Short mmCIF file of C-alpha atoms in Angstrom, two decimals:
data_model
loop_
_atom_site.label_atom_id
_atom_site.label_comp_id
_atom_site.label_asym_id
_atom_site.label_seq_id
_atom_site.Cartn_x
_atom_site.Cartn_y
_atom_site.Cartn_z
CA UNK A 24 -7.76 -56.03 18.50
CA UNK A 25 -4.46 -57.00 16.45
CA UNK A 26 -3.78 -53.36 16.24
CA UNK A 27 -4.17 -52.30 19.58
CA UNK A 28 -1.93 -55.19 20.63
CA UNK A 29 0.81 -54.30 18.07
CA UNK A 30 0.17 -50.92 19.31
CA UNK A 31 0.48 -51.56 23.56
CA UNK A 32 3.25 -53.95 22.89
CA UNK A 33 5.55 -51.46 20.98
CA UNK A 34 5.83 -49.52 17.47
CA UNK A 35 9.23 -49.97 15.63
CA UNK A 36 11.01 -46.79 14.56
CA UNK A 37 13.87 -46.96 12.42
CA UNK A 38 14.64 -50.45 13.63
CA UNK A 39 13.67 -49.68 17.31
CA UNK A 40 10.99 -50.83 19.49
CA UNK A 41 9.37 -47.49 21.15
CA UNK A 42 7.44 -48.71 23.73
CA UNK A 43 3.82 -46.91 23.88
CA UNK A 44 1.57 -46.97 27.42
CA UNK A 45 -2.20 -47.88 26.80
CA UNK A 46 -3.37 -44.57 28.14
CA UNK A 47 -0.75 -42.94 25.24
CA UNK A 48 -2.07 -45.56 22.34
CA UNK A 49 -6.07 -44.89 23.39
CA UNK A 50 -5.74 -41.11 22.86
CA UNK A 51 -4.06 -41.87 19.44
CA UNK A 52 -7.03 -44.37 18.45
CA UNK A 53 -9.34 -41.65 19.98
CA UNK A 54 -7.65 -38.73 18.19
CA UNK A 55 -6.26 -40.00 15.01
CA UNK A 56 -3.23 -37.97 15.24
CA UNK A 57 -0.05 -37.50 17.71
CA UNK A 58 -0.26 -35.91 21.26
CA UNK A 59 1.07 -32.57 19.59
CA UNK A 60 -0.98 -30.99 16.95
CA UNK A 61 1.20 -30.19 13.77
CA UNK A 62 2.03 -26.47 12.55
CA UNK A 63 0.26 -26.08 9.70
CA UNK A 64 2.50 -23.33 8.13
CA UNK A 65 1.42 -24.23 4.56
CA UNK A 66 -1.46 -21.79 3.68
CA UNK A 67 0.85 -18.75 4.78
CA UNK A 68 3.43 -20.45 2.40
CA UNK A 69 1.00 -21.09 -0.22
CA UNK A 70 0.46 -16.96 -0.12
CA UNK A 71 3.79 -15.37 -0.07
CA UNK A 72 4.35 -18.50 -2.98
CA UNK A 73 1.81 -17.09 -4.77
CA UNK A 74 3.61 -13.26 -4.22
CA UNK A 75 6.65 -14.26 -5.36
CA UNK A 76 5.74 -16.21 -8.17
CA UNK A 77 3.46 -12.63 -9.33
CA UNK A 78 6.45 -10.46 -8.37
CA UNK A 79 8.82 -12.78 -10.74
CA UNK A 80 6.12 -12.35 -13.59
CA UNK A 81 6.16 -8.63 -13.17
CA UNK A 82 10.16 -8.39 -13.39
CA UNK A 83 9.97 -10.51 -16.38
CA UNK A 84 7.96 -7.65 -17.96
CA UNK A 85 9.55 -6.12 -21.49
CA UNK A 86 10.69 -3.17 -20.56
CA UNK A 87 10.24 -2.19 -23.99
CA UNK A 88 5.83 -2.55 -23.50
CA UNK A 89 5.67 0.78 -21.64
CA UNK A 90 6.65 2.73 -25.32
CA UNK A 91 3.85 0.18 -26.62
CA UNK A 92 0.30 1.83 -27.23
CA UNK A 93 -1.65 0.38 -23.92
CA UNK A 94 -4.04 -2.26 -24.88
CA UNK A 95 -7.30 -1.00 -22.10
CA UNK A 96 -9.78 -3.50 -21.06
CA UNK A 97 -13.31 -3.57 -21.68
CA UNK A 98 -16.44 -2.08 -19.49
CA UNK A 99 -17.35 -5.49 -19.22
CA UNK A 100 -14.24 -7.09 -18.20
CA UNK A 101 -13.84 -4.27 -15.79
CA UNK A 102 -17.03 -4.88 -14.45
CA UNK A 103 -16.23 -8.66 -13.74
CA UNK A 104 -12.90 -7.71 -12.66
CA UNK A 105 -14.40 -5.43 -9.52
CA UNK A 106 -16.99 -8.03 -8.82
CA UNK A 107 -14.27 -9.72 -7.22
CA UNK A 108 -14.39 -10.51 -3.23
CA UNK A 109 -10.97 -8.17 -2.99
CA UNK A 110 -12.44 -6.09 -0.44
CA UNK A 111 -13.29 -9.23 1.66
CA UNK A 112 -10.27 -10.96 1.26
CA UNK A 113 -8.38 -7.72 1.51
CA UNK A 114 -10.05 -8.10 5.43
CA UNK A 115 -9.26 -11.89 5.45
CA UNK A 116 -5.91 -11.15 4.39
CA UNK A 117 -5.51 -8.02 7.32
CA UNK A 118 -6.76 -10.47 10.24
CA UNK A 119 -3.98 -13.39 8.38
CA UNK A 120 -1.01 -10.73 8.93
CA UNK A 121 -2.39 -9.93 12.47
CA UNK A 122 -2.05 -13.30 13.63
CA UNK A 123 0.85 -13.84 15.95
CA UNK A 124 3.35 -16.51 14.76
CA UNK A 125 5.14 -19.18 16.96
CA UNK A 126 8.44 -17.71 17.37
CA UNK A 127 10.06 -20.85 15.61
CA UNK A 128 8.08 -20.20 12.48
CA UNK A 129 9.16 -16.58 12.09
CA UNK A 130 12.35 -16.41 10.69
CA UNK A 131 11.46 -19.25 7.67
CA UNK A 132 8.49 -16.89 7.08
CA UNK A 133 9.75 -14.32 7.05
CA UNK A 134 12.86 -14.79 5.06
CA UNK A 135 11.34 -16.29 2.44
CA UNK A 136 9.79 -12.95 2.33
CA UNK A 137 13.16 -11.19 2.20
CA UNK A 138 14.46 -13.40 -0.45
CA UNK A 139 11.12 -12.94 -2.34
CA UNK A 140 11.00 -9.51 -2.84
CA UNK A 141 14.94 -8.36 -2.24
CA UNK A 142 14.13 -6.75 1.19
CA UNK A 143 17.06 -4.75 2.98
CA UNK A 144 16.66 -5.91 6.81
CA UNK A 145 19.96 -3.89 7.09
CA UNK A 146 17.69 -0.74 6.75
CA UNK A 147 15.23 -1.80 9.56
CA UNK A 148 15.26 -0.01 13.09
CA UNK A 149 14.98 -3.89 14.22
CA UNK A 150 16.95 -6.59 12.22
CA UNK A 151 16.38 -9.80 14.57
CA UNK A 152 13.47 -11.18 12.80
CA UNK A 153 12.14 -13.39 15.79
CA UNK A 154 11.04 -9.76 17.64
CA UNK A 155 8.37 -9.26 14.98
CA UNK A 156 5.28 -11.26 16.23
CA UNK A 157 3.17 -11.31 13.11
CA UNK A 158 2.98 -10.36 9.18
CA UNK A 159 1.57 -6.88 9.98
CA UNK A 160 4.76 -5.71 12.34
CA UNK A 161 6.83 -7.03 9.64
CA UNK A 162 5.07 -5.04 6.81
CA UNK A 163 5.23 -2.13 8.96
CA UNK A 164 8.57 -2.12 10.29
CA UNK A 165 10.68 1.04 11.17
CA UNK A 166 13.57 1.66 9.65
CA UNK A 167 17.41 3.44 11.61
CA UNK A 168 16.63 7.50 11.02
CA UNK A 169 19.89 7.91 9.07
CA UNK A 170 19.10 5.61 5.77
CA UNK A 171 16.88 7.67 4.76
CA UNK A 172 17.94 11.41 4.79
CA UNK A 173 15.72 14.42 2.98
CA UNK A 174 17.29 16.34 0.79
CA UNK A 175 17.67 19.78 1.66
CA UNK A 176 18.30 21.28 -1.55
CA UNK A 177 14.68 20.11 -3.26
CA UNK A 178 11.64 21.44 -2.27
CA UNK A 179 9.64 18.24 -2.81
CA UNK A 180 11.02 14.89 -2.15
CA UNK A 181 10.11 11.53 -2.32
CA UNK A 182 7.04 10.78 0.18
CA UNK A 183 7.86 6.91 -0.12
CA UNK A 184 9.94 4.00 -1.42
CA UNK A 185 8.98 2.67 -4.80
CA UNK A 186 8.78 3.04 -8.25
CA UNK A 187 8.26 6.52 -10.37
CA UNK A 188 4.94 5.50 -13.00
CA UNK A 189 4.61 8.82 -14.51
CA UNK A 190 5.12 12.59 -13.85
CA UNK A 191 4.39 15.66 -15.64
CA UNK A 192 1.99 18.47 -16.05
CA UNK A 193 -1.88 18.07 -15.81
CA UNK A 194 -3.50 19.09 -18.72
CA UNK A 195 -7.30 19.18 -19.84
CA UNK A 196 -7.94 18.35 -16.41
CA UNK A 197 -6.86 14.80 -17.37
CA UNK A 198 -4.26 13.19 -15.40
CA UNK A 199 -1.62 10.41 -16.59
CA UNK A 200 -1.79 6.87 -14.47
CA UNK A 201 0.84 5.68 -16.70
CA UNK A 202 1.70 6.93 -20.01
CA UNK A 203 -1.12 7.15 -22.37
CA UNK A 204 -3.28 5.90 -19.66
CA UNK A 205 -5.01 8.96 -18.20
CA UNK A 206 -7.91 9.63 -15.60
CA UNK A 207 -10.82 12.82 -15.28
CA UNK A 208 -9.10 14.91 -12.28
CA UNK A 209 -12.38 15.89 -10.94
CA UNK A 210 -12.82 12.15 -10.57
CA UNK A 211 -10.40 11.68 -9.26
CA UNK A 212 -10.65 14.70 -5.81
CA UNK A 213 -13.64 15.28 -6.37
CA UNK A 214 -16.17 18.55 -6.36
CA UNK A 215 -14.02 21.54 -5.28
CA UNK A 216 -16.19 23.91 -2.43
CA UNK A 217 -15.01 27.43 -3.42
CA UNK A 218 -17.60 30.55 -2.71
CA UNK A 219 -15.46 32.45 -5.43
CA UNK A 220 -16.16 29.10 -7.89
CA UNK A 221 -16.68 30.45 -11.28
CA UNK A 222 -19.07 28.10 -13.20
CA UNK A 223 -17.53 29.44 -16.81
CA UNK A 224 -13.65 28.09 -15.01
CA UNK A 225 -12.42 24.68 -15.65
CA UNK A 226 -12.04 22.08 -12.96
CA UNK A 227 -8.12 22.39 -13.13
CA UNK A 228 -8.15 26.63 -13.11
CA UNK A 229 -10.06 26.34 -9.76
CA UNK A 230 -7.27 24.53 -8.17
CA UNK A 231 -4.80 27.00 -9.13
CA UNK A 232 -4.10 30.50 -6.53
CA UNK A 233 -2.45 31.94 -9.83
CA UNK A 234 -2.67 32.41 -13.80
CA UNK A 235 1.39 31.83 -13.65
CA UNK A 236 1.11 28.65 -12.28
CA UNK A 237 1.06 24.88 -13.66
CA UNK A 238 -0.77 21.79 -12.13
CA UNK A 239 1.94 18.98 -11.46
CA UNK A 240 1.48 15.64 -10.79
CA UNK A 241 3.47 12.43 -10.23
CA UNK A 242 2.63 8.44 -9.01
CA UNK A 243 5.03 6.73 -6.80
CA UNK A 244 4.07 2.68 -6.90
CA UNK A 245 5.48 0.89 -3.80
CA UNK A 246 5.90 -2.44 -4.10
CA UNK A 247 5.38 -5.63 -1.47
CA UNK A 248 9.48 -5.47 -0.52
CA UNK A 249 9.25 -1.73 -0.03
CA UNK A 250 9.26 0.44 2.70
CA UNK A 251 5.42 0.68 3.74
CA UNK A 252 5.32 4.30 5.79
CA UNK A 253 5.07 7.39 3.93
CA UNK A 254 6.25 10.53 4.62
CA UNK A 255 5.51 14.45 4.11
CA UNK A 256 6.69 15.24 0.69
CA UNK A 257 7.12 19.30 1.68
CA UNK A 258 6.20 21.84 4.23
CA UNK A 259 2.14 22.28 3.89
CA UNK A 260 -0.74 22.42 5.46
CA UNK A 261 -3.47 19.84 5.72
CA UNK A 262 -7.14 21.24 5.41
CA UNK A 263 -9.34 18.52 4.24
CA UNK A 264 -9.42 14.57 3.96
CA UNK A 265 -11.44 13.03 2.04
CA UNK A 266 -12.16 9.17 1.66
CA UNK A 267 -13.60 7.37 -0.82
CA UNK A 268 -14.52 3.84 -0.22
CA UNK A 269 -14.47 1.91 -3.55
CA UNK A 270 -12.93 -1.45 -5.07
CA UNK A 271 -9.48 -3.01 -4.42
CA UNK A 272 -8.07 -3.40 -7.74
CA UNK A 273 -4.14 -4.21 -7.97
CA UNK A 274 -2.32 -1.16 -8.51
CA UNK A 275 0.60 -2.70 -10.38
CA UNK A 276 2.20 -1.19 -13.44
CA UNK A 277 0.88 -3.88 -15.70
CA UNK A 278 -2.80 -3.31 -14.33
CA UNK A 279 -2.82 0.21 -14.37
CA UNK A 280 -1.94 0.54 -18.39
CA UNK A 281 -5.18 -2.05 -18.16
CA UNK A 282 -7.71 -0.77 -16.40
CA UNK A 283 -8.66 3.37 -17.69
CA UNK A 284 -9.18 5.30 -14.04
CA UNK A 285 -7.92 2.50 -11.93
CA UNK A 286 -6.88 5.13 -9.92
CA UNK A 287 -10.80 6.38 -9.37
CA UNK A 288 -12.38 2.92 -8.91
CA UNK A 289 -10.15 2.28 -6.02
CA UNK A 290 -10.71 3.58 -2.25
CA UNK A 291 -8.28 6.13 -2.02
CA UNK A 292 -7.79 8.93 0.85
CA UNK A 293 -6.80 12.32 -0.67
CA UNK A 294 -5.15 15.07 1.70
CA UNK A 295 -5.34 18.72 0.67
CA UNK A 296 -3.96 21.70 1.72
CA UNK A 297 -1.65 24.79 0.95
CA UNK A 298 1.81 24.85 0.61
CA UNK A 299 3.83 28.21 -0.10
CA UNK A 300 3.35 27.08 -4.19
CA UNK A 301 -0.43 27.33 -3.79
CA UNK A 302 -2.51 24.29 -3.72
CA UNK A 303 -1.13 20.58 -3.01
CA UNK A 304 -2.58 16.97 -2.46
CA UNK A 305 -1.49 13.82 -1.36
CA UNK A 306 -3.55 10.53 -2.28
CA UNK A 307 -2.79 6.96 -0.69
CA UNK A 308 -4.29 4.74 -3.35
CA UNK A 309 -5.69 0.99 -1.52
CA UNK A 310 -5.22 -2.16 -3.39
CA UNK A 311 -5.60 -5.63 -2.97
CA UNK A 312 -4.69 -6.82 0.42
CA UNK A 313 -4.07 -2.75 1.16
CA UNK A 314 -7.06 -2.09 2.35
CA UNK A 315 -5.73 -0.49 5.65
CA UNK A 316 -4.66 3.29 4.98
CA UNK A 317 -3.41 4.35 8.54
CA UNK A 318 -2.78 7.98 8.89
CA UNK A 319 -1.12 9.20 12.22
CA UNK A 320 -2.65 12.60 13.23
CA UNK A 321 -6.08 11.41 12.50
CA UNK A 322 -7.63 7.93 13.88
CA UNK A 323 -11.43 8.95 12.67
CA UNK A 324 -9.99 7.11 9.75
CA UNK A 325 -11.11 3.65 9.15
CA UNK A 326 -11.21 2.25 5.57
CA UNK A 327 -12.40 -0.92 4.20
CA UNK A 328 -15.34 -1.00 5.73
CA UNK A 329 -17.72 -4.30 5.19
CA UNK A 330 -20.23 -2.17 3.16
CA UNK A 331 -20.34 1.55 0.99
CA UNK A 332 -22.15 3.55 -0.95
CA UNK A 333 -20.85 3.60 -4.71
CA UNK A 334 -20.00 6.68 -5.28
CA UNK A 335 -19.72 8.22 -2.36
CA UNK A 336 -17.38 9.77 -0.54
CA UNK A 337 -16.90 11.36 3.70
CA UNK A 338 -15.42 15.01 4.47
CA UNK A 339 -13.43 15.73 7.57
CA UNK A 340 -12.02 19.40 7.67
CA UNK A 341 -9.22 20.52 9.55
CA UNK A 342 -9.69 24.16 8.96
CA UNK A 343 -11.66 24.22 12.42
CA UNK A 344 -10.41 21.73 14.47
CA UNK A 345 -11.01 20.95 18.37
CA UNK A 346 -8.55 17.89 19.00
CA UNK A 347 -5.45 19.25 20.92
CA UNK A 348 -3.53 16.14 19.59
CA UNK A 349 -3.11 17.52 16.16
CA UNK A 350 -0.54 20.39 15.33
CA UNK A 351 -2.50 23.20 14.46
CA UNK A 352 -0.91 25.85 11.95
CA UNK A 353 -1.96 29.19 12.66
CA UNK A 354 -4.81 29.67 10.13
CA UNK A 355 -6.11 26.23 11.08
CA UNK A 356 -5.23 22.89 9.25
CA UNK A 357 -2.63 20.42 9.86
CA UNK A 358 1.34 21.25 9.59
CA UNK A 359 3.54 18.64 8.48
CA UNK A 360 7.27 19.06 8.00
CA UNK A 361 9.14 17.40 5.43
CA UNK A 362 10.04 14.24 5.74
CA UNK A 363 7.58 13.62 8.33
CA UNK A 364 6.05 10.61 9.01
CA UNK A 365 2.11 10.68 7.57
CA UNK A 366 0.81 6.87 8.03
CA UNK A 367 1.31 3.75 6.12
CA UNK A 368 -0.28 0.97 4.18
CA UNK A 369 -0.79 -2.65 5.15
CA UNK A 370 1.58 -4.19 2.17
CA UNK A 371 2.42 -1.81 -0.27
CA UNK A 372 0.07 0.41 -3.00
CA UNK A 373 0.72 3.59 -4.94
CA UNK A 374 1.21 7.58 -3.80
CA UNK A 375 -0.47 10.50 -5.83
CA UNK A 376 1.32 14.14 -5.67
CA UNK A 377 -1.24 16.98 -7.29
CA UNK A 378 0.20 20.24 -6.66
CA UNK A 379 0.49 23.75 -7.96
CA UNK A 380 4.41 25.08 -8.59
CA UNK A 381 5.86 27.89 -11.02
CA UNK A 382 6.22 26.99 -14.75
CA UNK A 383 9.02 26.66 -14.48
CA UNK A 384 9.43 23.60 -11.74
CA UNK A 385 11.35 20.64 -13.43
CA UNK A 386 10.99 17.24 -12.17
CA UNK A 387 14.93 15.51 -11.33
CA UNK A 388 13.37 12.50 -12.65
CA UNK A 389 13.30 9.17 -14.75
CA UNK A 390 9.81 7.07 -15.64
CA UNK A 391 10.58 3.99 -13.93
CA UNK A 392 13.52 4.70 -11.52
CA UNK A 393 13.78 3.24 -8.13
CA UNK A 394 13.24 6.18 -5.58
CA UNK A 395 13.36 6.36 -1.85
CA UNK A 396 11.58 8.08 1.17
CA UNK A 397 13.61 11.72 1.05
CA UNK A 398 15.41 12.00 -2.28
CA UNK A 399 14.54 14.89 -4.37
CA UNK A 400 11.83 14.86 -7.08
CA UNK A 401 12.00 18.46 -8.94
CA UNK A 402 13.11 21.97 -8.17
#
């Protein structure tokens, strides 16, 4: 009773009496709490925290441990490592960033964003941060057409922002994650379905249209501040996509010299296809908290899926296709144009190139140089 009276006859604030009705002081015995509930911004502080401090760690990395000789991890630590939740809380985290935010909270969040991970808002098609309602629009944003111009002088370019891991040839149908790190190629795409398949041929030689050509490849890591869209790397055409649900390992440099075939353990979508070389693929790689891959011309595509087969892997082909909303080449399959858009990932995850060139294609290129969407990687 001593508190209620203390509470109907006033509460002092800062040396003031603030006079309370009874109605006001029985919801706040009622309630426990104020007549407005409090933001609670902490938990979406607590993660991009948690991002930045994991970020600092990774540019705090010796530069010098990529020339080291790459200390792998074990089956067994592997093993626990993928028995992880990340797939769940790759969901959790998709439904977090879909959440609209109260347009006061947006600019704190999503500066410290910015300042986290260096991000250029001068680049974005929309630079007033209070017009993106949630994480996910943020992560996704556009940016003005003219920062990002293709170069007209390569025949590949750059499908996204990020990092370059490694480049090179393919050979012994083993492919390079990072260096000395390497992962089985049919693993990696899969069984090739050839009629003219020649069971005394390696994997690799049934890619290849000619005995003059090479298999190239080269791993573009985009990081949480990057640019999250990617983009055609050449003129080609799109015949088959093929998804393979898996685990949603982190992709970053540091965990891919760890973990042998991270690259084949994750869900991945590979795109394959022609292009006037011979044959070419493009793989979006998932991650943690990436397990969205969006592509544009086809919205059969839904990854992350509650539950999989291990293993398996789902076929769609575009050689004969009925939808009149994709662009149909003339022999069937999917055109894209360089420096077209493709799709994009939720936060940020890696890009695989495969393709078939000349011998003598050269990559203009640097292991570990910054790259963006449209510069040139080899002629």
């Amino acid at each position: 009773m001593a508190l209620l009276k203390r509470l109907v006859d006033g509460t002092r604030v800062g040396g003031r009496v603030v006079s309370l009705s009874y109605q006001q002081q029985q919801r706040r015995l009622s309630t426990g709490r104020g007549l407005l509930p409090r933001p609670r911004p902490l938990p979406l502080l607590l993660v991009t925290g948690g991002g930045y401090y994991g970020y600092q760690h990774y540019k705090r990395k010796d530069p010098h441990d990529d020339e080291a000789t790459p200390r792998l991890a074990t089956p067994t630590q592997v093993a626990l490592y993928r028995s992880f939740p990340t797939r769940l809380l790759s969901r959790a985290w998709g439904r977090l960033n879909e959440l609209d935010l109260p347009t006061w909270l947006r600019k704190p969040i999503y500066s410290l964003y910015i300042w986290t991970f260096g991000v250029n808002m001068q680049e974005a098609a929309v630079e007033d941060l209070h017009q993106y309602k949630n994480l996910g629009e943020f992560f996704r944003r556009r940016l003005k057409p003219a920062v990002r111009p293709v170069c007209a002088s390569s025949c590949l370019i750059s499908p996204a922002d990020g990092k370059i891991l490694h480049f090179g040839r393919v050979k012994n149908c083993e492919v390079e994650q990072v260096k000395g790190v390497t992962y089985s190629l049919e693993s990696f795409l899969g069984p090739q379905m050839r009629a003219d398949t020649d069971s005394t041929s390696t994997y690799q030689n049934l890619l290849l249209s000619s005995a003059d050509s090479e298999l190239y490849h080269v791993v573009v890591y985009l990081a949480p501040g990057d640019y999250h869209c990617f983009h055609s790397p050449t003129d080609w055409t799109v015949e088959l996509r093929r998804h393979f649900p898996g685990s949603l390992m982190s992709v970053n440099p540091g965990v891919a010299r760890w973990v042998k075939e991270l690259f084949c353990l994750n869900e991945r979508v590979v795109l394959s296809g022609q292009w006037h070389h011979g044959f070419f693929s493009f793989t979006a790689v998932g991650a943690t908290n990436v397990g969205s891959i969006r592509l544009y011309f086809d919205q059969e595509l839904h990854t992350n899926t509650p539950r999989y087969s291990k293993g398996s892997f789902h076929d769609r082909s575009y050689i004969s296709v009925g939808d009149q909303a994709l662009k149909v080449a003339g022999d069937g399959g999917v055109a894209l144009q360089k420096g077209e858009a493709v799709g994009e990932f939720n936060l940020g995850s890696t890009i695989v190139l495969l393709f078939e060139a000349p011998r003598d294609f050269t990559f203009n290129l640097q292991p570990g140089q910054r790259i963006r969407v449209g510069e040139g990687l080899g002629s």
